[in-house]
Amino acid sequence: MRIGVLTGGGDCPGLNAVIRAVVRKAINDHGDTVVGFLDAWDGVLEMRSMELTVETMRGTLPHGGTILGTRRGSPYDTDGGPQRVREVMNIMSIDALIVIGGNGSLTVASRLHDEVGINVLGVPKTIDNDVEGTDVCFGFHTAVQTATDAIDRLHTTAESHDRIMVVEVMGRDTGWIATYAGIAGGATAVLIPERPFNIEYIAEAVKRKHARGKFASIVVVAEGAMPAEGTMPMPQYDLDPYGRHRLGGISVEVARELFQRTGFETRVVQIGHVQRGGTPAAFDRVLCTRLGVAAVTALHEGVEASMVAVKGDDIVTVPLHDMVGKTRYVDLSLYDNVATVFFG
Ligand code: F6P
């Protein structure tokens, strides 16, 4: 078999670990050849690629980012793009394409299978952890650890100055990182997109905590969190070239409102892309390795238009149709019954 691989969308710790596992399994166990497309779908459309061998992958397991490069955007943004993908697969004799990506890339993969007959197999990735059909996406646990490490450090400086620290983490549509890092980091409040927040309640929680003589409050805010209608000014965002809101900054508005309502000095920390960079945690390295191996096995078993996914302790395959158009939101029982117990 000749297998193509690409990484699409925002990068994420563990991408190289998946590619490495694909290459090892495909070459050593099946005698396949593997070609990596550079810069996601751009590399497919422009036929920019590199041959991937056991040697080229050496030493990449702990490296963050992706040796293939990644981009947002899709063949559907270009006239004749999907047909061009078909043509390139034929010219390069690619039998199957492994797409390592989040909701956007996996949806594109599903359409390319249905509309131009590409044999695709997905591997779900995103630190946001919001792909439907898998219990967890690789990269998420590394991002949570990075955010938690930052919160731990912020506790001591916040305590010394008796300040509120508003910590903004990634999470466009869902508050997975915020909820996990908030629980792990002992946050006074966690604001997530799934639950529009009332700033007045958050201010009350902070005041309650300070009234008990507890200094320092850490308020964790997912970048996509929104205030409940009419409670404070709604944040305004520009659009990026892909028509998505260019998020970032809700923490500034939350900090301003908290200062006005509590009088406590407030500081803002946006962790941003630090969460996406750097070496994957051991958990993610193992997960990525399992997913990469499973992707090659699935292709050789004739599985098509599916993604490898985590179900409990197992790696399974799930049809891409099951995830298209869906978002995996935070388990609200975790948020409502656990995280909120520690608010205030
Ligand atoms: O990969 C998803 C994500 O981490 C979102 O949480 C965030 O909004 C987005 O990436 C930002 O990505 P970029 O700066 O690459 O456009």
mmCIF file of C-alpha atoms and ligand atoms in Angstrom, residues 9-11 72 125-128 170-173 177 223 240 244-245 247 273 276, ligand 1:
data_model
loop_
_atom_site.group_PDB
_atom_site.id
_atom_site.type_symbol
_atom_site.label_atom_id
_atom_site.label_comp_id
_atom_site.label_asym_id
_atom_site.label_seq_id
_atom_site.Cartn_x
_atom_site.Cartn_y
_atom_site.Cartn_z
ATOM 1 C CA GLY A 9 -5.735 22.779 11.304
ATOM 2 C CA GLY A 10 -4.063 24.159 14.416
ATOM 3 C CA ASP A 11 -1.023 22.229 15.583
ATOM 4 C CA ARG A 72 -6.054 25.993 8.029
ATOM 5 C CA LYS A 125 -6.539 15.857 17.190
ATOM 6 C CA THR A 126 -7.125 19.124 18.960
ATOM 7 C CA ILE A 127 -6.166 20.509 22.308
ATOM 8 C CA ASP A 128 -9.770 21.752 22.493
ATOM 9 C CA MET A 170 -7.973 28.014 24.704
ATOM 10 C CA GLY A 171 -11.366 26.535 23.996
ATOM 11 C CA ARG A 172 -13.230 28.057 21.077
ATOM 12 C CA ASP A 173 -16.570 26.258 21.377
ATOM 13 C CA ILE A 177 -9.223 22.817 29.014
ATOM 14 C CA GLU A 223 -11.490 32.024 25.235
ATOM 15 C CA ASP A 240 -9.910 35.623 10.568
ATOM 16 C CA ARG A 244 -13.826 32.268 12.273
ATOM 17 C CA HIS A 245 -13.875 34.711 15.158
ATOM 18 C CA LEU A 247 -10.861 34.999 19.790
ATOM 19 C CA HIS A 273 -0.293 29.196 22.095
ATOM 20 C CA ARG A 276 -0.222 24.142 21.809
HETATM 21 O O1 F6P B 1 -6.824 24.375 17.650
HETATM 22 C C1 F6P B 1 -7.935 25.022 18.213
HETATM 23 C C2 F6P B 1 -7.502 26.282 18.833
HETATM 24 O O2 F6P B 1 -6.566 25.931 19.777
HETATM 25 C C3 F6P B 1 -8.608 27.133 19.426
HETATM 26 O O3 F6P B 1 -8.838 26.916 20.781
HETATM 27 C C4 F6P B 1 -8.126 28.526 19.165
HETATM 28 O O4 F6P B 1 -9.205 29.410 19.078
HETATM 29 C C5 F6P B 1 -7.441 28.380 17.874
HETATM 30 O O5 F6P B 1 -6.872 27.102 17.887
HETATM 31 C C6 F6P B 1 -6.424 29.443 17.580
HETATM 32 O O6 F6P B 1 -5.665 29.033 16.504
HETATM 33 P P1 F6P B 1 -4.819 29.934 15.526
HETATM 34 O O7 F6P B 1 -4.189 31.008 16.329
HETATM 35 O O8 F6P B 1 -3.829 28.969 14.956
HETATM 36 O O9 F6P B 1 -5.768 30.445 14.485
#
